[in-house]
Amino acid sequence: MPDIFDEVEEDLRADRARRLARRWGGVALGAALLVLAATGGWQAWRWHQASQAATAASTYMTLHRGAERDGADLPATADGFAALSREAPPGYRTLARLRAAALKAETGDTPAALALWEAVAADNDADRLYRDLATLLAVGHALESGDPAQLAARIGPLTVAGNPWQAPAREIAALVAIRRGDTADARARLQALATDATVSPTMRERAQRVAAGLGS
């Protein structure tokens, strides 16, 4: 008798297992397929990103070599970098924008250069180093056309100790002070630069010369 009950119990367990398999087997299979699809999608995305980066790097270097050649069409090359910045992944997008802006400024198209620098400065995907550089360059090239109060507010945070662009930012802050008509502030900033052993000799000499030109 115990053997019969054992066999019946085993049959019941087997039947219950078959029902559970029919009920949940499809769900388990679907979940497994989702995991495989997600893994495959992630690998495909990584390959796509690597492919995009490789393409952007190749295009960037082609444009860079073209810009370095004698007689290069710099406006066209600047447009090429600008076009690259619209389709490249974040790292090369930032570099392409900065390069395009530099060429635009070099060829006299300051408004276009300023727009590109502002785009980098406002790009949260860009590294802080490049965002600060873009701000520095934008303020420096807007000295004649920008609002002095706004320029001072933007360049101020870059003059603090520890910022990689501190020295040129301090020089530009002095020039902004001149634009504001605050000669005393400008002179104090320039004299501080002229005696700062941590900045380049060229910058110290330039700061001393400009400070002397402001009078006493």
PDB file of C-alpha atoms in Angstrom:
ATOM      1  CA  MET A   1       0.000   0.000   0.000  1.00  0.00           C
ATOM      2  CA  PRO A   2       2.678   2.563   0.783  1.00  0.00           C
ATOM      3  CA  ASP A   3       4.173   1.889  -2.660  1.00  0.00           C
ATOM      4  CA  ILE A   4       0.857   2.650  -4.337  1.00  0.00           C
ATOM      5  CA  PHE A   5       0.455   5.919  -2.412  1.00  0.00           C
ATOM      6  CA  ASP A   6       4.026   6.858  -3.279  1.00  0.00           C
ATOM      7  CA  GLU A   7       3.358   6.232  -6.970  1.00  0.00           C
ATOM      8  CA  VAL A   8       0.145   8.274  -6.867  1.00  0.00           C
ATOM      9  CA  GLU A   9       1.980  11.136  -5.111  1.00  0.00           C
ATOM     10  CA  GLU A  10       4.739  11.041  -7.688  1.00  0.00           C
ATOM     11  CA  ASP A  11       2.160  11.122 -10.496  1.00  0.00           C
ATOM     12  CA  LEU A  12       0.489  14.135  -8.890  1.00  0.00           C
ATOM     13  CA  ARG A  13       3.821  15.919  -8.565  1.00  0.00           C
ATOM     14  CA  ALA A  14       4.650  15.151 -12.193  1.00  0.00           C
ATOM     15  CA  ASP A  15       1.242  16.379 -13.363  1.00  0.00           C
ATOM     16  CA  ARG A  16       1.611  19.579 -11.303  1.00  0.00           C
ATOM     17  CA  ALA A  17       5.088  20.139 -12.741  1.00  0.00           C
ATOM     18  CA  ARG A  18       3.737  19.747 -16.285  1.00  0.00           C
ATOM     19  CA  ARG A  19       0.962  22.270 -15.604  1.00  0.00           C
ATOM     20  CA  LEU A  20       3.458  24.729 -14.109  1.00  0.00           C
ATOM     21  CA  ALA A  21       5.757  24.246 -17.073  1.00  0.00           C
ATOM     22  CA  ARG A  22       2.922  24.960 -19.503  1.00  0.00           C
ATOM     23  CA  ARG A  23       1.833  27.973 -17.474  1.00  0.00           C
ATOM     24  CA  TRP A  24       5.187  29.592 -16.727  1.00  0.00           C
ATOM     25  CA  GLY A  25       7.471  28.059 -19.311  1.00  0.00           C
ATOM     26  CA  GLY A  26       6.529  30.664 -21.902  1.00  0.00           C
ATOM     27  CA  VAL A  27       7.161  33.442 -19.412  1.00  0.00           C
ATOM     28  CA  ALA A  28      10.576  32.042 -18.495  1.00  0.00           C
ATOM     29  CA  LEU A  29      11.470  31.625 -22.146  1.00  0.00           C
ATOM     30  CA  GLY A  30      10.325  35.193 -22.860  1.00  0.00           C
ATOM     31  CA  ALA A  31      12.402  36.495 -19.978  1.00  0.00           C
ATOM     32  CA  ALA A  32      15.439  34.606 -21.219  1.00  0.00           C
ATOM     33  CA  LEU A  33      14.923  35.983 -24.704  1.00  0.00           C
ATOM     34  CA  LEU A  34      14.612  39.510 -23.276  1.00  0.00           C
ATOM     35  CA  VAL A  35      17.914  39.074 -21.438  1.00  0.00           C
ATOM     36  CA  LEU A  36      19.566  37.845 -24.611  1.00  0.00           C
ATOM     37  CA  ALA A  37      18.051  40.676 -26.627  1.00  0.00           C
ATOM     38  CA  ALA A  38      19.180  43.264 -24.067  1.00  0.00           C
ATOM     39  CA  THR A  39      22.688  41.832 -24.025  1.00  0.00           C
ATOM     40  CA  GLY A  40      22.817  41.736 -27.792  1.00  0.00           C
ATOM     41  CA  GLY A  41      21.383  45.244 -28.013  1.00  0.00           C
ATOM     42  CA  TRP A  42      24.006  46.535 -25.576  1.00  0.00           C
ATOM     43  CA  GLN A  43      26.791  44.922 -27.581  1.00  0.00           C
ATOM     44  CA  ALA A  44      25.343  46.347 -30.798  1.00  0.00           C
ATOM     45  CA  TRP A  45      25.104  49.805 -29.208  1.00  0.00           C
ATOM     46  CA  ARG A  46      28.716  49.629 -28.040  1.00  0.00           C
ATOM     47  CA  TRP A  47      29.797  48.598 -31.526  1.00  0.00           C
ATOM     48  CA  HIS A  48      27.755  51.449 -33.000  1.00  0.00           C
ATOM     49  CA  GLN A  49      29.370  53.956 -30.622  1.00  0.00           C
ATOM     50  CA  ALA A  50      32.852  52.646 -31.418  1.00  0.00           C
ATOM     51  CA  SER A  51      32.073  52.847 -35.125  1.00  0.00           C
ATOM     52  CA  GLN A  52      30.796  56.417 -34.776  1.00  0.00           C
ATOM     53  CA  ALA A  53      33.876  57.436 -32.797  1.00  0.00           C
ATOM     54  CA  ALA A  54      36.214  55.871 -35.379  1.00  0.00           C
ATOM     55  CA  THR A  55      34.418  57.644 -38.223  1.00  0.00           C
ATOM     56  CA  ALA A  56      34.475  60.963 -36.365  1.00  0.00           C
ATOM     57  CA  ALA A  57      38.182  60.561 -35.570  1.00  0.00           C
ATOM     58  CA  SER A  58      38.999  59.886 -39.213  1.00  0.00           C
ATOM     59  CA  THR A  59      36.969  62.885 -40.408  1.00  0.00           C
ATOM     60  CA  TYR A  60      38.490  65.119 -37.731  1.00  0.00           C
ATOM     61  CA  MET A  61      42.059  64.213 -38.688  1.00  0.00           C
ATOM     62  CA  THR A  62      41.310  64.687 -42.392  1.00  0.00           C
ATOM     63  CA  LEU A  63      39.957  68.173 -41.709  1.00  0.00           C
ATOM     64  CA  HIS A  64      42.858  68.959 -39.357  1.00  0.00           C
ATOM     65  CA  ARG A  65      45.461  67.987 -41.962  1.00  0.00           C
ATOM     66  CA  GLY A  66      43.589  70.024 -44.555  1.00  0.00           C
ATOM     67  CA  ALA A  67      43.629  73.104 -42.318  1.00  0.00           C
ATOM     68  CA  GLU A  68      47.409  72.783 -41.836  1.00  0.00           C
ATOM     69  CA  ARG A  69      48.210  72.764 -45.555  1.00  0.00           C
ATOM     70  CA  ASP A  70      49.516  75.908 -47.249  1.00  0.00           C
ATOM     71  CA  GLY A  71      46.746  77.739 -49.038  1.00  0.00           C
ATOM     72  CA  ALA A  72      44.026  75.847 -47.173  1.00  0.00           C
ATOM     73  CA  ASP A  73      40.455  77.067 -47.572  1.00  0.00           C
ATOM     74  CA  LEU A  74      39.965  77.862 -43.890  1.00  0.00           C
ATOM     75  CA  PRO A  75      36.311  79.007 -44.113  1.00  0.00           C
ATOM     76  CA  ALA A  76      35.390  75.759 -45.859  1.00  0.00           C
ATOM     77  CA  THR A  77      37.397  73.748 -43.344  1.00  0.00           C
ATOM     78  CA  ALA A  78      35.659  75.558 -40.491  1.00  0.00           C
ATOM     79  CA  ASP A  79      32.322  74.616 -42.045  1.00  0.00           C
ATOM     80  CA  GLY A  80      33.554  71.031 -42.235  1.00  0.00           C
ATOM     81  CA  PHE A  81      34.366  70.986 -38.532  1.00  0.00           C
ATOM     82  CA  ALA A  82      31.003  72.593 -37.758  1.00  0.00           C
ATOM     83  CA  ALA A  83      29.229  69.901 -39.792  1.00  0.00           C
ATOM     84  CA  LEU A  84      31.183  67.189 -37.980  1.00  0.00           C
ATOM     85  CA  SER A  85      30.157  68.643 -34.613  1.00  0.00           C
ATOM     86  CA  ARG A  86      26.491  68.147 -35.513  1.00  0.00           C
ATOM     87  CA  GLU A  87      26.832  64.390 -36.050  1.00  0.00           C
ATOM     88  CA  ALA A  88      29.841  63.277 -33.975  1.00  0.00           C
ATOM     89  CA  PRO A  89      29.623  61.622 -30.531  1.00  0.00           C
ATOM     90  CA  PRO A  90      30.130  63.956 -27.515  1.00  0.00           C
ATOM     91  CA  GLY A  91      33.945  63.941 -27.312  1.00  0.00           C
ATOM     92  CA  TYR A  92      34.577  64.695 -30.962  1.00  0.00           C
ATOM     93  CA  ARG A  93      31.568  67.009 -31.066  1.00  0.00           C
ATOM     94  CA  THR A  94      33.270  69.231 -28.497  1.00  0.00           C
ATOM     95  CA  LEU A  95      36.660  69.160 -30.242  1.00  0.00           C
ATOM     96  CA  ALA A  96      35.090  69.844 -33.630  1.00  0.00           C
ATOM     97  CA  ARG A  97      33.140  72.808 -32.261  1.00  0.00           C
ATOM     98  CA  LEU A  98      36.240  74.299 -30.665  1.00  0.00           C
ATOM     99  CA  ARG A  99      38.265  73.825 -33.861  1.00  0.00           C
ATOM    100  CA  ALA A 100      35.508  75.289 -36.000  1.00  0.00           C
ATOM    101  CA  ALA A 101      35.204  78.280 -33.672  1.00  0.00           C
ATOM    102  CA  ALA A 102      38.955  78.924 -33.770  1.00  0.00           C
ATOM    103  CA  LEU A 103      38.944  78.885 -37.564  1.00  0.00           C
ATOM    104  CA  LYS A 104      35.857  81.087 -37.732  1.00  0.00           C
ATOM    105  CA  ALA A 105      37.553  83.618 -35.455  1.00  0.00           C
ATOM    106  CA  GLU A 106      40.767  83.412 -37.463  1.00  0.00           C
ATOM    107  CA  THR A 107      38.920  84.168 -40.694  1.00  0.00           C
ATOM    108  CA  GLY A 108      36.944  87.074 -39.201  1.00  0.00           C
ATOM    109  CA  ASP A 109      33.585  85.411 -38.639  1.00  0.00           C
ATOM    110  CA  THR A 110      33.404  86.328 -34.961  1.00  0.00           C
ATOM    111  CA  PRO A 111      29.610  85.908 -34.554  1.00  0.00           C
ATOM    112  CA  ALA A 112      29.800  82.312 -35.796  1.00  0.00           C
ATOM    113  CA  ALA A 113      32.806  81.645 -33.555  1.00  0.00           C
ATOM    114  CA  LEU A 114      30.982  83.041 -30.530  1.00  0.00           C
ATOM    115  CA  ALA A 115      27.943  80.859 -31.270  1.00  0.00           C
ATOM    116  CA  LEU A 116      30.115  77.743 -31.361  1.00  0.00           C
ATOM    117  CA  TRP A 117      31.942  78.639 -28.137  1.00  0.00           C
ATOM    118  CA  GLU A 118      28.624  79.302 -26.428  1.00  0.00           C
ATOM    119  CA  ALA A 119      27.365  75.908 -27.612  1.00  0.00           C
ATOM    120  CA  VAL A 120      30.351  74.195 -25.975  1.00  0.00           C
ATOM    121  CA  ALA A 121      30.011  76.245 -22.774  1.00  0.00           C
ATOM    122  CA  ALA A 122      26.354  75.206 -22.467  1.00  0.00           C
ATOM    123  CA  ASP A 123      26.890  71.523 -23.338  1.00  0.00           C
ATOM    124  CA  ASN A 124      26.506  69.421 -20.195  1.00  0.00           C
ATOM    125  CA  ASP A 125      27.996  66.427 -22.022  1.00  0.00           C
ATOM    126  CA  ALA A 126      31.260  68.298 -22.570  1.00  0.00           C
ATOM    127  CA  ASP A 127      34.102  68.048 -20.066  1.00  0.00           C
ATOM    128  CA  ARG A 128      34.300  70.976 -17.632  1.00  0.00           C
ATOM    129  CA  LEU A 129      37.823  71.771 -18.892  1.00  0.00           C
ATOM    130  CA  TYR A 130      36.495  72.434 -22.404  1.00  0.00           C
ATOM    131  CA  ARG A 131      33.391  74.234 -21.195  1.00  0.00           C
ATOM    132  CA  ASP A 132      35.542  76.657 -19.206  1.00  0.00           C
ATOM    133  CA  LEU A 133      37.875  77.097 -22.175  1.00  0.00           C
ATOM    134  CA  ALA A 134      34.902  77.919 -24.390  1.00  0.00           C
ATOM    135  CA  THR A 135      33.696  80.493 -21.858  1.00  0.00           C
ATOM    136  CA  LEU A 136      37.172  82.016 -21.658  1.00  0.00           C
ATOM    137  CA  LEU A 137      37.426  82.332 -25.441  1.00  0.00           C
ATOM    138  CA  ALA A 138      33.874  83.636 -25.795  1.00  0.00           C
ATOM    139  CA  VAL A 139      34.432  86.371 -23.212  1.00  0.00           C
ATOM    140  CA  GLY A 140      37.824  87.263 -24.690  1.00  0.00           C
ATOM    141  CA  HIS A 141      36.378  87.663 -28.181  1.00  0.00           C
ATOM    142  CA  ALA A 142      33.308  89.563 -26.936  1.00  0.00           C
ATOM    143  CA  LEU A 143      35.284  92.289 -25.134  1.00  0.00           C
ATOM    144  CA  GLU A 144      34.329  94.918 -27.681  1.00  0.00           C
ATOM    145  CA  SER A 145      30.725  93.877 -28.234  1.00  0.00           C
ATOM    146  CA  GLY A 146      29.505  92.225 -25.034  1.00  0.00           C
ATOM    147  CA  ASP A 147      27.931  93.743 -21.968  1.00  0.00           C
ATOM    148  CA  PRO A 148      30.798  94.416 -19.501  1.00  0.00           C
ATOM    149  CA  ALA A 149      28.770  93.402 -16.449  1.00  0.00           C
ATOM    150  CA  GLN A 150      27.808  90.072 -18.015  1.00  0.00           C
ATOM    151  CA  LEU A 151      31.354  89.456 -19.180  1.00  0.00           C
ATOM    152  CA  ALA A 152      32.667  90.101 -15.677  1.00  0.00           C
ATOM    153  CA  ALA A 153      30.121  87.703 -14.184  1.00  0.00           C
ATOM    154  CA  ARG A 154      31.098  84.961 -16.627  1.00  0.00           C
ATOM    155  CA  ILE A 155      34.866  85.294 -16.351  1.00  0.00           C
ATOM    156  CA  GLY A 156      34.906  85.666 -12.554  1.00  0.00           C
ATOM    157  CA  PRO A 157      34.488  81.954 -11.671  1.00  0.00           C
ATOM    158  CA  LEU A 158      37.424  81.054 -13.927  1.00  0.00           C
ATOM    159  CA  THR A 159      39.846  83.305 -12.004  1.00  0.00           C
ATOM    160  CA  VAL A 160      39.703  81.271  -8.794  1.00  0.00           C
ATOM    161  CA  ALA A 161      42.708  79.276  -7.601  1.00  0.00           C
ATOM    162  CA  GLY A 162      42.824  75.780  -9.020  1.00  0.00           C
ATOM    163  CA  ASN A 163      41.067  76.513 -12.283  1.00  0.00           C
ATOM    164  CA  PRO A 164      43.272  75.366 -15.200  1.00  0.00           C
ATOM    165  CA  TRP A 165      42.520  78.600 -17.079  1.00  0.00           C
ATOM    166  CA  GLN A 166      43.073  80.858 -14.069  1.00  0.00           C
ATOM    167  CA  ALA A 167      45.962  82.921 -15.480  1.00  0.00           C
ATOM    168  CA  PRO A 168      44.418  83.898 -18.849  1.00  0.00           C
ATOM    169  CA  ALA A 169      41.056  84.372 -17.096  1.00  0.00           C
ATOM    170  CA  ARG A 170      42.658  86.873 -14.698  1.00  0.00           C
ATOM    171  CA  GLU A 171      44.136  88.762 -17.636  1.00  0.00           C
ATOM    172  CA  ILE A 172      40.778  88.879 -19.418  1.00  0.00           C
ATOM    173  CA  ALA A 173      39.076  89.949 -16.169  1.00  0.00           C
ATOM    174  CA  ALA A 174      41.467  92.935 -16.071  1.00  0.00           C
ATOM    175  CA  LEU A 175      40.532  93.830 -19.644  1.00  0.00           C
ATOM    176  CA  VAL A 176      36.856  93.560 -18.748  1.00  0.00           C
ATOM    177  CA  ALA A 177      37.491  95.954 -15.860  1.00  0.00           C
ATOM    178  CA  ILE A 178      38.975  98.417 -18.349  1.00  0.00           C
ATOM    179  CA  ARG A 179      35.811  98.055 -20.456  1.00  0.00           C
ATOM    180  CA  ARG A 180      33.747  98.786 -17.339  1.00  0.00           C
ATOM    181  CA  GLY A 181      35.804 101.915 -16.747  1.00  0.00           C
ATOM    182  CA  ASP A 182      37.135 100.583 -13.446  1.00  0.00           C
ATOM    183  CA  THR A 183      40.789 101.500 -13.937  1.00  0.00           C
ATOM    184  CA  ALA A 184      41.735 100.885 -10.307  1.00  0.00           C
ATOM    185  CA  ASP A 185      40.440  97.299 -10.419  1.00  0.00           C
ATOM    186  CA  ALA A 186      42.120  96.667 -13.753  1.00  0.00           C
ATOM    187  CA  ARG A 187      45.451  98.019 -12.502  1.00  0.00           C
ATOM    188  CA  ALA A 188      45.301  95.925  -9.328  1.00  0.00           C
ATOM    189  CA  ARG A 189      44.590  92.755 -11.334  1.00  0.00           C
ATOM    190  CA  LEU A 190      47.372  93.464 -13.809  1.00  0.00           C
ATOM    191  CA  GLN A 191      49.917  94.284 -11.137  1.00  0.00           C
ATOM    192  CA  ALA A 192      49.055  91.034  -9.345  1.00  0.00           C
ATOM    193  CA  LEU A 193      49.683  89.151 -12.581  1.00  0.00           C
ATOM    194  CA  ALA A 194      52.930  91.029 -13.243  1.00  0.00           C
ATOM    195  CA  THR A 195      54.368  89.830  -9.925  1.00  0.00           C
ATOM    196  CA  ASP A 196      52.972  86.287 -10.005  1.00  0.00           C
ATOM    197  CA  ALA A 197      55.791  83.802 -10.534  1.00  0.00           C
ATOM    198  CA  THR A 198      53.326  81.042 -11.426  1.00  0.00           C
ATOM    199  CA  VAL A 199      52.269  82.636 -14.716  1.00  0.00           C
ATOM    200  CA  SER A 200      54.352  82.765 -17.870  1.00  0.00           C
ATOM    201  CA  PRO A 201      57.025  85.460 -18.317  1.00  0.00           C
ATOM    202  CA  THR A 202      55.223  86.657 -21.455  1.00  0.00           C
ATOM    203  CA  MET A 203      51.995  87.198 -19.551  1.00  0.00           C
ATOM    204  CA  ARG A 204      53.802  88.931 -16.660  1.00  0.00           C
ATOM    205  CA  GLU A 205      55.534  91.293 -19.081  1.00  0.00           C
ATOM    206  CA  ARG A 206      52.288  92.033 -20.920  1.00  0.00           C
ATOM    207  CA  ALA A 207      50.414  92.682 -17.662  1.00  0.00           C
ATOM    208  CA  GLN A 208      53.148  95.057 -16.492  1.00  0.00           C
ATOM    209  CA  ARG A 209      53.075  96.939 -19.781  1.00  0.00           C
ATOM    210  CA  VAL A 210      49.293  97.341 -19.805  1.00  0.00           C
ATOM    211  CA  ALA A 211      49.232  98.368 -16.136  1.00  0.00           C
ATOM    212  CA  ALA A 212      51.864 101.016 -16.828  1.00  0.00           C
ATOM    213  CA  GLY A 213      49.749 102.306 -19.691  1.00  0.00           C
ATOM    214  CA  LEU A 214      46.826 102.874 -17.338  1.00  0.00           C
ATOM    215  CA  GLY A 215      48.817 105.473 -15.370  1.00  0.00           C
ATOM    216  CA  SER A 216      48.938 105.842 -11.610  1.00  0.00           C
TER     217      SER A 216
END
